[in-house]
Coordinates of C-alpha atoms and ligand atoms in Angstrom, one line a residue:
X1 CA -11.4 132.9 82.4
X2 CA -8.7 130.3 82.0
X3 CA -6.3 129.6 84.8
X4 CA -3.0 127.8 84.5
X5 CA -1.5 126.0 87.5
X6 CA 2.2 125.2 87.5
X7 CA 4.3 123.0 89.7
X8 CA 7.8 123.4 88.5
X9 CA 10.3 121.0 89.9
X10 CA 14.0 120.2 89.4
X11 CA 13.4 118.0 86.3
X12 CA 9.8 118.4 85.5
X13 CA 7.0 120.9 85.1
X14 CA 3.5 119.6 86.0
X15 CA 0.6 121.7 84.8
X16 CA -3.2 121.9 84.9
X17 CA -5.5 124.2 83.0
X18 CA -8.8 125.2 84.6
X19 CA -11.7 127.3 83.3
X20 CA -13.8 129.2 85.7
X21 CA -17.0 131.1 85.6
X22 CA -17.3 134.1 88.0
X23 CA -17.9 132.9 91.5
X24 CA -17.9 129.2 90.5
X25 CA -15.4 126.4 91.4
X26 CA -12.7 126.0 88.7
X27 CA -13.3 123.2 86.2
X28 CA -10.4 121.1 85.0
X29 CA -9.8 121.4 81.3
X30 CA -6.5 119.4 80.9
X31 CA -3.4 118.4 82.9
X32 CA 0.0 117.0 82.1
X33 CA 3.7 117.2 82.6
X34 CA 7.0 117.8 80.9
X35 CA 9.5 115.4 82.3
X36 CA 13.2 114.9 81.9
X37 CA 14.1 118.6 81.7
X38 CA 17.3 118.2 83.6
X39 CA 18.7 115.7 81.0
X40 CA 18.0 112.5 79.1
X41 CA 14.8 112.1 77.1
X42 CA 12.2 114.8 77.6
X43 CA 8.6 113.7 77.6
X44 CA 5.6 116.0 77.2
X45 CA 2.2 114.5 77.8
X46 CA -1.2 115.9 78.5
X47 CA -4.7 114.4 79.2
X48 CA -8.1 115.9 79.2
X49 CA -10.4 116.1 82.3
X50 CA -11.5 112.5 81.6
X51 CA -7.9 111.2 81.4
X52 CA -8.0 110.8 77.6
X53 CA -4.6 111.4 76.0
X54 CA -4.2 114.8 74.2
X55 CA -0.5 114.6 73.6
X56 CA 2.5 112.3 74.3
X57 CA 5.8 113.2 72.7
X58 CA 9.4 112.4 73.5
X59 CA 12.5 114.2 72.4
X60 CA 16.2 114.0 73.3
X61 CA 16.7 117.7 72.7
X62 CA 18.1 119.4 75.8
X63 CA 15.9 122.0 77.3
X64 CA 16.0 124.6 80.0
X65 CA 13.0 125.2 82.2
X66 CA 12.3 128.4 80.3
X67 CA 12.4 126.4 77.0
X68 CA 10.0 123.7 78.4
X69 CA 7.7 126.4 79.7
X70 CA 7.7 128.0 76.3
X71 CA 6.8 124.6 74.7
X72 CA 3.9 124.3 77.2
X73 CA 2.5 127.7 76.6
X74 CA 2.8 127.3 72.8
X75 CA 1.0 124.0 73.0
X76 CA -1.8 125.4 75.2
X77 CA -2.2 128.3 72.7
X78 CA -2.6 125.8 69.9
X79 CA -5.1 123.8 71.9
X80 CA -7.4 126.6 72.8
X81 CA -7.4 130.3 72.8
X82 CA -5.2 131.6 75.6
X83 CA -6.6 135.1 75.0
X84 CA -8.5 134.8 78.3
X85 CA -5.8 133.2 80.4
X86 CA -6.6 135.3 83.5
X87 CA -4.0 134.1 85.9
X88 CA -1.3 131.6 86.7
X89 CA -1.1 129.9 90.1
X90 CA 2.2 128.4 91.2
X91 CA 3.2 125.8 93.7
X92 CA 6.0 127.4 95.8
X93 CA 7.5 125.0 98.3
X94 CA 8.7 127.5 100.9
X95 CA 6.9 130.6 102.2
X96 CA 9.1 131.0 105.3
X97 CA 7.7 132.7 108.3
X98 CA 6.1 135.6 106.4
X99 CA 3.9 133.9 103.8
X100 CA 1.0 132.2 105.7
X101 CA -1.4 132.5 102.8
X102 CA -1.3 132.7 98.9
X103 CA 0.4 135.8 97.7
X104 CA 0.1 137.9 94.5
X105 CA 3.6 138.0 93.1
X106 CA 5.4 141.2 92.4
X107 CA 9.1 142.1 92.4
X108 CA 9.2 142.5 96.2
X109 CA 7.5 139.1 96.9
X110 CA 9.8 137.5 94.4
X111 CA 12.8 138.9 96.2
X112 CA 11.6 137.6 99.5
X113 CA 10.9 134.2 98.0
X114 CA 14.4 134.1 96.5
X115 CA 15.9 134.7 100.0
X116 CA 14.3 131.4 101.1
X117 CA 16.2 129.4 98.5
X118 CA 18.7 128.1 101.0
X119 CA 15.8 126.6 103.0
X120 CA 14.6 124.6 100.0
X121 CA 17.5 124.4 97.5
X122 CA 16.1 121.5 95.5
X123 CA 12.6 123.0 94.8
X124 CA 12.5 126.8 95.4
X125 CA 14.8 127.9 92.5
X126 CA 12.7 125.9 90.0
X127 CA 9.4 127.3 91.4
X128 CA 10.8 130.8 91.0
X129 CA 12.3 130.2 87.6
X130 CA 8.9 129.4 86.2
X131 CA 7.5 132.6 87.7
X132 CA 10.3 134.7 86.1
X133 CA 10.0 133.0 82.7
X134 CA 6.2 133.6 82.6
X135 CA 6.7 137.3 83.7
X136 CA 9.1 137.8 80.8
X137 CA 6.8 136.1 78.2
X138 CA 3.6 137.7 79.5
X139 CA 4.1 140.5 82.1
X140 CA 0.4 141.4 82.3
X141 CA -0.8 138.1 83.7
X142 CA -1.2 138.1 87.4
X143 CA 0.8 135.3 89.1
X144 CA 0.0 133.9 92.5
X145 CA 2.2 131.8 94.8
X146 CA 0.7 129.1 96.9
X147 CA 2.9 127.6 99.6
X148 CA 3.5 124.1 100.9
X149 CA 4.5 125.5 104.2
X150 CA 1.6 127.9 104.8
X151 CA -0.9 125.3 106.1
X152 CA 1.3 124.6 109.0
X153 CA 1.6 128.1 110.4
X154 CA -1.2 127.1 112.9
X155 CA 1.2 124.7 114.7
X156 CA 1.9 125.8 118.2
X157 CA 5.4 127.1 119.0
X158 CA 6.3 123.9 120.9
X159 CA 5.7 121.9 117.7
X160 CA 7.7 124.3 115.5
X161 CA 10.8 124.7 117.7
X162 CA 14.0 122.6 117.6
X163 CA 15.9 122.3 120.9
X164 CA 18.6 124.6 119.4
X165 CA 20.0 127.8 120.8
X166 CA 17.4 130.6 120.6
X167 CA 19.3 132.7 118.1
X168 CA 19.0 129.9 115.5
X169 CA 15.2 129.7 116.2
X170 CA 14.9 133.5 115.8
X171 CA 16.8 133.2 112.6
X172 CA 14.1 130.9 111.2
X173 CA 15.6 127.4 111.9
X174 CA 12.2 125.9 112.6
X175 CA 9.9 123.0 111.8
X176 CA 8.0 124.5 108.9
X177 CA 6.3 121.4 107.5
X178 CA 5.4 120.7 103.8
X179 CA 2.7 119.1 101.7
X180 CA 0.4 121.9 102.9
X181 CA -1.5 122.1 99.6
X182 CA -2.5 118.5 99.9
X183 CA -3.5 118.8 103.5
X184 CA -5.6 121.9 102.6
X185 CA -7.4 119.8 100.1
X186 CA -8.0 117.0 102.5
X187 CA -9.2 119.3 105.3
X188 CA -11.7 120.8 102.8
X189 CA -12.9 117.4 101.7
X190 CA -13.4 116.3 105.3
X191 CA -15.3 119.5 106.1
X192 CA -17.5 119.0 103.0
X193 CA -18.2 115.4 104.3
X194 CA -19.2 116.8 107.7
X195 CA -16.1 115.2 109.2
X196 CA -13.9 118.2 109.6
X197 CA -13.9 118.5 113.3
X198 CA -12.0 116.5 115.9
X199 CA -8.6 114.9 115.9
X200 CA -7.5 113.7 112.5
X201 CA -4.2 112.3 111.2
X202 CA -3.6 112.5 107.5
X203 CA -1.0 110.3 105.9
X204 CA 0.2 111.7 102.6
X205 CA 2.1 108.7 101.2
X206 CA 3.6 109.4 97.8
X207 CA 7.1 109.5 96.5
X208 CA 7.5 112.3 99.0
X209 CA 5.7 111.3 102.2
X210 CA 4.6 113.1 105.3
X211 CA 1.9 113.0 108.0
X212 CA 0.0 115.8 109.6
X213 CA -2.1 116.0 112.9
X214 CA -5.1 118.2 112.4
X215 CA -7.4 119.5 115.1
X216 CA -10.7 120.9 113.6
X217 CA -9.0 121.1 110.2
X218 CA -5.9 123.0 111.4
X219 CA -2.3 121.7 111.5
X220 CA -1.1 121.0 115.0
X221 CA 2.0 119.0 114.1
X222 CA 3.6 117.4 111.1
X223 CA 6.4 114.9 110.4
X224 CA 8.4 117.1 108.0
X225 CA 10.5 119.8 109.5
X226 CA 13.0 122.4 108.4
X227 CA 13.3 120.7 105.1
X228 CA 11.3 118.0 103.2
X229 CA 13.9 115.5 104.3
X230 CA 12.5 114.9 107.8
X231 CA 9.9 112.4 109.0
X232 CA 9.0 109.3 107.1
X233 CA 11.4 107.4 104.9
X234 CA 10.4 108.3 101.3
X235 CA 11.1 107.1 97.7
X236 CA 14.7 108.2 97.9
X237 CA 14.9 110.5 101.0
X238 CA 16.0 109.1 104.3
X239 CA 13.4 110.7 106.6
X240 CA 14.2 111.4 110.3
X241 CA 17.8 110.7 111.0
X242 CA 20.0 111.0 114.1
X243 CA 22.0 114.2 113.2
X244 CA 25.0 112.4 114.5
X245 CA 24.9 110.3 111.3
X246 CA 25.5 113.4 109.3
X247 CA 28.5 114.3 111.5
X248 CA 29.8 110.8 111.1
X249 CA 29.5 110.9 107.3
X250 CA 31.4 114.1 107.2
X251 CA 34.1 113.4 109.8
X252 CA 34.7 109.7 109.4
X253 CA 33.8 109.0 105.8
X254 CA 35.1 112.4 104.5
X255 CA 31.9 113.1 102.6
X256 CA 31.5 116.8 101.7
X257 CA 28.2 118.7 102.0
X258 CA 27.2 118.0 98.3
X259 CA 27.8 114.3 98.8
X260 CA 25.8 114.1 102.0
X261 CA 23.0 116.0 100.3
X262 CA 23.0 113.6 97.3
X263 CA 23.0 110.6 99.7
X264 CA 20.2 111.8 101.9
X265 CA 17.9 113.1 99.1
X266 CA 18.5 110.8 96.3
X267 CA 20.0 107.5 97.4
X268 CA 18.2 106.7 100.7
X269 CA 14.7 105.9 101.6
X270 CA 13.0 102.9 99.9
X271 CA 15.6 102.9 97.2
X272 CA 18.5 102.9 99.6
X273 CA 17.1 100.2 101.9
X274 CA 15.9 97.9 99.2
X275 CA 18.7 98.5 96.6
X276 CA 15.9 97.6 94.2
X277 CA 13.6 100.6 93.6
X278 CA 12.1 103.7 95.0
X279 CA 8.7 102.7 93.6
X280 CA 6.3 101.0 96.1
X281 CA 4.6 99.0 93.3
X282 CA 7.9 97.4 92.4
X283 CA 8.8 96.7 96.0
X284 CA 5.4 95.1 96.8
X285 CA 5.7 92.9 93.7
X286 CA 9.3 91.9 94.4
X287 CA 10.5 88.6 95.9
X288 CA 13.8 90.2 97.0
X289 CA 13.9 90.1 100.8
X290 CA 15.6 93.6 100.8
X291 CA 12.4 95.0 99.1
X292 CA 10.3 93.5 101.9
X293 CA 12.6 95.0 104.5
X294 CA 12.2 98.4 102.9
X295 CA 8.4 98.2 102.9
X296 CA 8.5 96.9 106.5
X297 CA 10.6 99.9 107.6
X298 CA 8.3 102.3 105.8
X299 CA 5.2 100.8 107.6
X300 CA 7.0 100.7 111.0
X301 CA 8.0 104.4 110.8
X302 CA 4.4 105.3 109.8
X303 CA 3.2 103.5 112.8
X304 CA 5.7 105.3 115.1
X305 CA 4.8 108.7 113.6
X306 CA 1.1 107.9 114.1
X307 CA 1.7 107.3 117.8
X308 CA 3.7 110.6 118.0
X309 CA 1.0 112.6 116.2
X310 CA -1.8 111.0 118.2
X311 CA 0.1 112.1 121.3
X312 CA 0.2 115.6 120.0
X313 CA -3.5 115.5 119.5
X314 CA -4.3 113.7 122.8
X315 CA -6.1 110.9 120.9
X316 CA -7.4 110.1 117.5
X317 CA -10.9 110.3 115.9
X318 CA -10.0 109.8 112.2
X319 CA -7.2 108.6 110.0
X320 CA -6.9 109.6 106.3
X321 CA -4.8 108.0 103.6
X322 CA -3.8 110.0 100.5
X323 CA -0.9 110.3 97.9
X324 CA -0.1 107.7 95.3
X325 CA 0.6 104.9 97.9
X326 CA -2.1 105.9 100.3
X327 CA -4.7 106.1 97.6
X328 CA -3.8 102.9 95.7
X329 CA -2.1 100.4 98.0
X330 CA -4.6 98.4 100.0
X331 CA -1.7 96.3 101.4
X332 CA 0.1 99.3 102.8
X333 CA -3.1 100.7 104.3
X334 CA -4.0 97.3 105.9
X335 CA -0.5 97.0 107.4
X336 CA -0.6 100.6 108.8
X337 CA -4.0 100.0 110.3
X338 CA -2.8 96.8 111.9
X339 CA 0.0 98.7 113.5
X340 CA -2.6 101.3 114.7
X341 CA -4.9 98.7 116.3
X342 CA -3.8 100.0 119.8
X343 CA -5.4 103.4 118.9
X344 CA -8.7 101.7 118.3
X345 CA -8.4 101.4 114.5
X346 CA -10.4 98.5 113.0
X347 CA -10.3 97.9 109.3
X348 CA -13.1 96.7 107.0
X349 CA -10.9 94.4 104.8
X350 CA -13.4 94.3 101.9
X351 CA -13.9 98.1 101.9
X352 CA -10.1 98.5 101.9
X353 CA -9.6 96.1 99.1
X354 CA -12.3 98.0 97.1
X355 CA -10.5 101.4 97.8
X356 CA -13.8 102.6 99.3
X357 CA -14.1 106.2 100.7
X358 CA -14.5 104.8 104.3
X359 CA -12.5 101.7 105.0
X360 CA -12.9 101.4 108.8
X361 CA -15.2 98.6 110.2
X362 CA -18.4 99.5 111.9
X363 CA -17.7 100.1 115.5
X364 CA -14.1 101.2 114.9
X365 CA -13.2 103.9 117.4
X366 CA -11.3 105.7 114.6
X367 CA -12.9 106.3 111.2
X368 CA -10.5 105.6 108.4
X369 CA -10.8 107.2 105.0
X370 CA -9.2 107.2 101.6
X371 CA -9.3 110.6 99.9
X372 CA -7.5 111.2 96.6
X373 CA -5.6 114.5 96.9
X374 CA -5.7 117.4 94.4
X375 CA -3.1 120.0 95.0
X376 CA -3.6 121.7 91.6
X377 CA -7.3 122.3 92.5
X378 CA -6.2 123.9 95.8
X379 CA -3.9 126.2 93.8
X380 CA -6.6 127.1 91.3
X381 CA -9.1 127.8 94.1
X382 CA -6.7 129.9 96.1
X383 CA -5.6 131.9 93.0
X384 CA -9.2 132.7 92.1
X385 CA -10.1 133.6 95.7
X386 CA -7.1 136.0 96.0
X387 CA -7.9 137.6 92.6
X388 CA -11.6 137.9 93.5
X389 CA -10.6 139.7 96.7
X390 CA -8.3 142.1 94.8
X391 CA -11.0 143.1 92.3
X392 CA -13.8 143.5 95.0
Ligands
LIG1 P1 4.7 112.2 94.2 O1 5.1 112.4 95.6 O2 5.8 112.2 93.2 O3 3.5 113.1 93.8 P2 2.7 110.1 94.1 O4 1.8 110.6 95.1 O5 2.3 110.0 92.6 O6 4.2 110.7 94.1 O7 3.1 108.6 94.6 C1 4.0 107.8 93.9 C2 4.1 106.5 94.7 O8 2.8 105.8 94.7 C3 5.1 105.5 94.1 O9 5.9 104.9 95.1 C4 4.2 104.4 93.4 O10 4.7 103.2 93.4 C5 3.0 104.5 94.4 N1 1.8 103.8 93.9 C6 1.0 104.2 92.8 N2 0.1 103.3 92.6 C7 0.3 102.3 93.5 C8 -0.3 101.0 93.7 N3 -1.4 100.6 93.0 N4 0.2 100.2 94.7 C9 1.2 100.6 95.4 N5 1.8 101.8 95.3 C10 1.4 102.6 94.3

């Protein structure tokens, strides 16, 4: 059977097509993305499992998500028979308090997920739009939702609660945490390497960035909270902020909610501090002192978060880097490890420069790894596992 994985965002749809023999791990057939859906030039590209280009087209025609999805399904049908497309797995950012595992989507589930839109207004509507568009086009295909929040349901209550009045906590104003599909993949890879037990901190450093404290492969605490705005500074998001700043923006600078939202999600983080770029590669290559300041702030805040998460775990056995920056930037890893020296982290400079799997020096009290994440594979596996259980 073929299995389509979709990650539908505000301006892009990322996809991956897997094939799967009964009982076997899904095998990647191709992956790609339609970018620029919200406006401007729309680019549609796809590569095969070896990274060879299958398609790369651009058009200035305006498209809706449903239109882009129809283009994608048409193209997939041209590429290979979709007659045996057995299921579609979706990344859904928010599962709230009820969805602690992947869920087969029906009208009732869709309604519950729609009720969570206010908790993830930038992502959830687009995730659900793809589900609805697919249901219209092919109502017979089972669709499965895989949640970014679900991995963190193992956090103890003390890690989930804000110091707010109890009625707000009861109403679901909690630290949910995100990037759970990535952490699920990393926890699986650590277990497969015989390194799944003990106290591990994973730093998922991409355009969106967060960190997670795992004990024996289960989330104990994480840097993102109620929304994906909390924690580390990111490409364009501010990360943890004194809530008094929001009050100041509204009361003294007369910014309305939409303006504050735009500032904190799209004009802050590395972009806001540097006034140069949200892209770490550009910042590291820049001579502009403001770019250096942005990188320094990013590293500093990772170091602070590392201390906080290590405190939640009562120590640290392993540190894992993943995400675009974590996987590819030896410089960022070296600087984070230097900031973590007090925790017993010792880096093997040559292994780090070579992007080796293990980059800690012999004798380091903390083992340090680089593990490329694969959220699409987690969705494919979870979708297969859920459908297998349904048909047993
Ligand atoms: P997303 O959160 O959108 O999935 P990614 O995980 O792809 O993002 O990470 C994107 C980030 O990774 C960008 O800031 C990019 O500059 C950074 N990145 C990618 N390759 C490198 C590299 N070789 N050195 C430094 N940063 C890199």
